[in-house]
PDB file of C-alpha atoms in Angstrom:
ATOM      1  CA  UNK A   1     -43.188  20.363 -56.772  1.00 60.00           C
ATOM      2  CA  UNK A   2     -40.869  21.926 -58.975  1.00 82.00           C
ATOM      3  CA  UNK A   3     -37.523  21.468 -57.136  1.00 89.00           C
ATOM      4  CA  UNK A   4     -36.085  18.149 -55.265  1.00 95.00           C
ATOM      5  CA  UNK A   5     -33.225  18.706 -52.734  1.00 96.00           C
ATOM      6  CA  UNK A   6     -29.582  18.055 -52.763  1.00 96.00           C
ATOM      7  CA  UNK A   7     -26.556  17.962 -50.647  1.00 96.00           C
ATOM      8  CA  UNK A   8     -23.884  20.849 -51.568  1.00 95.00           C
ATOM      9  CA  UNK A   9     -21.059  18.136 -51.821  1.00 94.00           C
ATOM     10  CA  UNK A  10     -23.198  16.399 -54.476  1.00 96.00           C
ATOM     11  CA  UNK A  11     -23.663  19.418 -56.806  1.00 96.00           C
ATOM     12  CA  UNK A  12     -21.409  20.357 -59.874  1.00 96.00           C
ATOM     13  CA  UNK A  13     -20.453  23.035 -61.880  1.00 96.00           C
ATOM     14  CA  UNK A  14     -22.685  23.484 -64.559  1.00 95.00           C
ATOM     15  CA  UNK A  15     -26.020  22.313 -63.052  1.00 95.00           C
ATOM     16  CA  UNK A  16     -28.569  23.923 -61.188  1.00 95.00           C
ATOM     17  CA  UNK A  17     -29.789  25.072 -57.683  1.00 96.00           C
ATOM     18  CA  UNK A  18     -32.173  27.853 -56.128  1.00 95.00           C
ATOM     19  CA  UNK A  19     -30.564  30.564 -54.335  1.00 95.00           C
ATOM     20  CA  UNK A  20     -33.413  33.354 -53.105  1.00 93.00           C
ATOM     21  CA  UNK A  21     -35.831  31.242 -54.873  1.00 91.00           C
ATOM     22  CA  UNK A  22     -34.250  31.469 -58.086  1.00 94.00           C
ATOM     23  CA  UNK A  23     -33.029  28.993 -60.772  1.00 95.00           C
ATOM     24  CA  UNK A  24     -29.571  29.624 -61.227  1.00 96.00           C
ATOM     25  CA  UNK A  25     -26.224  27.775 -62.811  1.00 96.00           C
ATOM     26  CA  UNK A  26     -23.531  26.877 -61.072  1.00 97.00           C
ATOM     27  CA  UNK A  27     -20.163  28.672 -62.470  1.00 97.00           C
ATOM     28  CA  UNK A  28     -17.890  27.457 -59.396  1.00 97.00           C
ATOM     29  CA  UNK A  29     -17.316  25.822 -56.530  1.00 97.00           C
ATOM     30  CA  UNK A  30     -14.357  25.908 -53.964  1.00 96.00           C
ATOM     31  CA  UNK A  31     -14.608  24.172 -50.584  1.00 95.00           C
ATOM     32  CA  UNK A  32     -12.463  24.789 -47.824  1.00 92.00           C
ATOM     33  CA  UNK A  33     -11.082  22.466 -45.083  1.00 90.00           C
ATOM     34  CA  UNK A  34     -13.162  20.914 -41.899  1.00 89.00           C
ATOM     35  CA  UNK A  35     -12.001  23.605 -38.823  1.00 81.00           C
ATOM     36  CA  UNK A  36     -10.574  22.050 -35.472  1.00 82.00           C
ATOM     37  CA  UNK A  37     -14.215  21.464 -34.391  1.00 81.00           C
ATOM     38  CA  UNK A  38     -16.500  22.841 -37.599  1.00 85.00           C
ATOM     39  CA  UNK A  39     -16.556  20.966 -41.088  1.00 90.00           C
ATOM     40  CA  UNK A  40     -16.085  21.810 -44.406  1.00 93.00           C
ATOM     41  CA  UNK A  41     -17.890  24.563 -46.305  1.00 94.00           C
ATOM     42  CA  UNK A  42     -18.379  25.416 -49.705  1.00 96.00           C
ATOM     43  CA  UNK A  43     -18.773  28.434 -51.781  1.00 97.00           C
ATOM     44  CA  UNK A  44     -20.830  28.657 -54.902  1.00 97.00           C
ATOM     45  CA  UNK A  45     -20.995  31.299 -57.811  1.00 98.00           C
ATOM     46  CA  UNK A  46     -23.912  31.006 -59.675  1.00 97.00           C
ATOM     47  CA  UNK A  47     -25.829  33.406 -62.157  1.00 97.00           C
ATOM     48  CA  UNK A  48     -29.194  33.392 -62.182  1.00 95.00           C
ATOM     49  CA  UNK A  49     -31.152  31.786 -65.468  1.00 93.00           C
ATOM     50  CA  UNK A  50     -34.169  34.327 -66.013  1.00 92.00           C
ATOM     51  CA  UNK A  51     -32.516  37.435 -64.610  1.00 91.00           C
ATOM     52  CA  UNK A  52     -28.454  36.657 -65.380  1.00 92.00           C
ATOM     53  CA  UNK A  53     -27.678  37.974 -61.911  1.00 96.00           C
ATOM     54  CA  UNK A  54     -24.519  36.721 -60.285  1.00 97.00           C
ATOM     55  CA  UNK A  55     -24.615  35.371 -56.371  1.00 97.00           C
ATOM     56  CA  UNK A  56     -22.515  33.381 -54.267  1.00 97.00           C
ATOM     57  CA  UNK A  57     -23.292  31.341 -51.124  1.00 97.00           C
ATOM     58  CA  UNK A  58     -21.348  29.652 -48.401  1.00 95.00           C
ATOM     59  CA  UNK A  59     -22.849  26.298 -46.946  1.00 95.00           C
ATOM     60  CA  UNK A  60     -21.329  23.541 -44.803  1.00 94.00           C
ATOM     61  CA  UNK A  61     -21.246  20.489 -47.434  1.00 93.00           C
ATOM     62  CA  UNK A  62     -23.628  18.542 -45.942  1.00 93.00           C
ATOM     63  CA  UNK A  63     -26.305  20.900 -46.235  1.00 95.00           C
ATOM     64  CA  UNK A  64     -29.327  20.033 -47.998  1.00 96.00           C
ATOM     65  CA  UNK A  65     -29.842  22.964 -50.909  1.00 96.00           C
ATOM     66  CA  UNK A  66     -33.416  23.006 -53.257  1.00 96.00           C
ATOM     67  CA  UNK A  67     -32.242  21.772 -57.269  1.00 96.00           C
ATOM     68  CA  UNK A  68     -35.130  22.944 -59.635  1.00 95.00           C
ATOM     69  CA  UNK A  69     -36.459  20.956 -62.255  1.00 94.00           C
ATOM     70  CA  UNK A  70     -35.184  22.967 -65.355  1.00 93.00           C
ATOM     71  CA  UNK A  71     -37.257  21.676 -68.722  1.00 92.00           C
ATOM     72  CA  UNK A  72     -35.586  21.791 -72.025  1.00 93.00           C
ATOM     73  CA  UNK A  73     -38.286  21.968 -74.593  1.00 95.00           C
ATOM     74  CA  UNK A  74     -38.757  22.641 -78.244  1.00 96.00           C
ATOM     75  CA  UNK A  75     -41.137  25.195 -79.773  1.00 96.00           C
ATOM     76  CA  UNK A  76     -41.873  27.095 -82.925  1.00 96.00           C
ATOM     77  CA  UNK A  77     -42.044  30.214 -83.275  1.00 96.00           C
ATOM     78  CA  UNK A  78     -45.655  31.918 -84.629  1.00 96.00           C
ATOM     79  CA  UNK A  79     -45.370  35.284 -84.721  1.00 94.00           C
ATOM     80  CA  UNK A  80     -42.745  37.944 -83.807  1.00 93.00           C
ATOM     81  CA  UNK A  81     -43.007  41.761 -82.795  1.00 91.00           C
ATOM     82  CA  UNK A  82     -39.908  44.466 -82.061  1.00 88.00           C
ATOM     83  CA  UNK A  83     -40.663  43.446 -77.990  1.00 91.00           C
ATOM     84  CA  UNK A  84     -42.476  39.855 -78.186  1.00 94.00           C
ATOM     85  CA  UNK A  85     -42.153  36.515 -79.462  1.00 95.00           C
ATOM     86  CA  UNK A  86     -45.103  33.932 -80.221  1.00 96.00           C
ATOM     87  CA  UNK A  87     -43.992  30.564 -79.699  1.00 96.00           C
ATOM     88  CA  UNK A  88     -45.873  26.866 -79.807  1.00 96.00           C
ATOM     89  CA  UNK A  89     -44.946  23.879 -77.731  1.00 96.00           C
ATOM     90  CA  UNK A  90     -44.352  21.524 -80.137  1.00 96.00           C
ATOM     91  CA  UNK A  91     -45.080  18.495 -77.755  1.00 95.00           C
ATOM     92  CA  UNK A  92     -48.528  19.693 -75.975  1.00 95.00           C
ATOM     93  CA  UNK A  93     -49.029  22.662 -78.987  1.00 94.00           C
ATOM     94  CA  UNK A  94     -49.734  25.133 -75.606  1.00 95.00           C
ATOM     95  CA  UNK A  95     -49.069  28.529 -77.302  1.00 96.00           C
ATOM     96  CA  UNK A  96     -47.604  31.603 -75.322  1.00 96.00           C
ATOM     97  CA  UNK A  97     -45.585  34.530 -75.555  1.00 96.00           C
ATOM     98  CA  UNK A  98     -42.058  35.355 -74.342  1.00 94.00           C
ATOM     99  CA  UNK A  99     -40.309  38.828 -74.348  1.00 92.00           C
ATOM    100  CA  UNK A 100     -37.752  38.888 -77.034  1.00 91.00           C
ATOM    101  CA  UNK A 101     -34.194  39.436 -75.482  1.00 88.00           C
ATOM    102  CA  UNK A 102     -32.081  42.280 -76.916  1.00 86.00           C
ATOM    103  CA  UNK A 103     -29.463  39.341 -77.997  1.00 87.00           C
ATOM    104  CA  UNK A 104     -32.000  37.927 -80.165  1.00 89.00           C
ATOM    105  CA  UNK A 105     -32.928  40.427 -81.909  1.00 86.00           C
ATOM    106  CA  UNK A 106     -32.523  39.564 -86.130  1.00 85.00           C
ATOM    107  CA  UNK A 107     -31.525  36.184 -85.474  1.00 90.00           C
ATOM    108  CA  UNK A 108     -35.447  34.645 -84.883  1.00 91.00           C
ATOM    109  CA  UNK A 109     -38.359  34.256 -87.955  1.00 91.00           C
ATOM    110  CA  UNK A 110     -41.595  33.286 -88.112  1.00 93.00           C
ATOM    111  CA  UNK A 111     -42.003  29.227 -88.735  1.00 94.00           C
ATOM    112  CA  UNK A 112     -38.473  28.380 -87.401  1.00 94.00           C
ATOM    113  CA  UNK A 113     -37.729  26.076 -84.020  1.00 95.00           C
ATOM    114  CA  UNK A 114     -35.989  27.454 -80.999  1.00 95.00           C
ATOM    115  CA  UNK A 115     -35.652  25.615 -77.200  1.00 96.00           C
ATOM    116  CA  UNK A 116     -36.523  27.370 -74.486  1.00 95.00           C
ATOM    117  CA  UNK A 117     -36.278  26.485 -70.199  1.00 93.00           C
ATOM    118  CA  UNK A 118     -39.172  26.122 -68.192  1.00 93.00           C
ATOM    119  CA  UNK A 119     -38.438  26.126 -64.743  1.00 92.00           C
ATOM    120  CA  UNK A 120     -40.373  27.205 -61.806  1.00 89.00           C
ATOM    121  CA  UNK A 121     -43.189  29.083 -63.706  1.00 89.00           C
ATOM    122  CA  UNK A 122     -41.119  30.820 -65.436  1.00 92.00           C
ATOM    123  CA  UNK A 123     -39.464  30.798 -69.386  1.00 94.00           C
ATOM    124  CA  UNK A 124     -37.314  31.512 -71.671  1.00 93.00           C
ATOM    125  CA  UNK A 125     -35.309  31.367 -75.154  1.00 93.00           C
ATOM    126  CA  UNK A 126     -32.153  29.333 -74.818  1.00 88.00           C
ATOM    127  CA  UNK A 127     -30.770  28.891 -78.035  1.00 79.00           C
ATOM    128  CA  UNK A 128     -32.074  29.283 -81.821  1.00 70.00           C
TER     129      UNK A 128
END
């Protein structure tokens, strides 16, 4: 399982949560006031990690929402073309390729160590 659950009122900007099945951070959240006989909701902006779409929801705060398990890992990088990048786990040495990102382009070489997410199947350069 690659996600554990979480009520909305327990979530904060900055962290994580699935929305359409996809892992995405939190930019805000504003809740509004219980109703004569409804209770509070909240509504969440988020952008999604792996495809840096923006959504927003609106759930009651005591609604359970899915939290993905988001790994920060260290790799190195093997080998780099103009539209992929070879990297190595440096903990389990699994190698694999990513696409390389328009923004990284010139800032990545051959031997040095970047950390990338891993989070439900899926990948992805965060920061050189």
């Amino acid at each position: 399982m690659a996600w554990t659950t979480q009520e909305v009122r327990e979530l904060k900007e900055g962290r994580y949560m699935l929305i359409d099945e996809e892992p995405c951070r939190i930019l805000s959240i504003q809740t509004s006031k219980p109703g004569k006989h409804g209770e509070a909701k909240a509504r969440i902006d988020a952008v999604g990690l792996f495809d840096g779409a923006k959504r927003s929801v609106v759930f009651p705060v005591k609604h359970k929402v899915q939290v993905p398990m988001i790994g920060k890992r260290q790799a190195q990088i093997l080998s780099l073309t103009d539209t992929e990048v070879q990297l190595m786990d440096l903990e389990n040495y699994e190698t694999f390729s990513l696409p390389l990102e328009a923004e990284l382009k010139g800032t990545l070489s051959p031997g040095t160590e970047v950390q990338y997410l891993d989070a439900m199947g899926k990948r992805r350069i965060s920061r050189t």
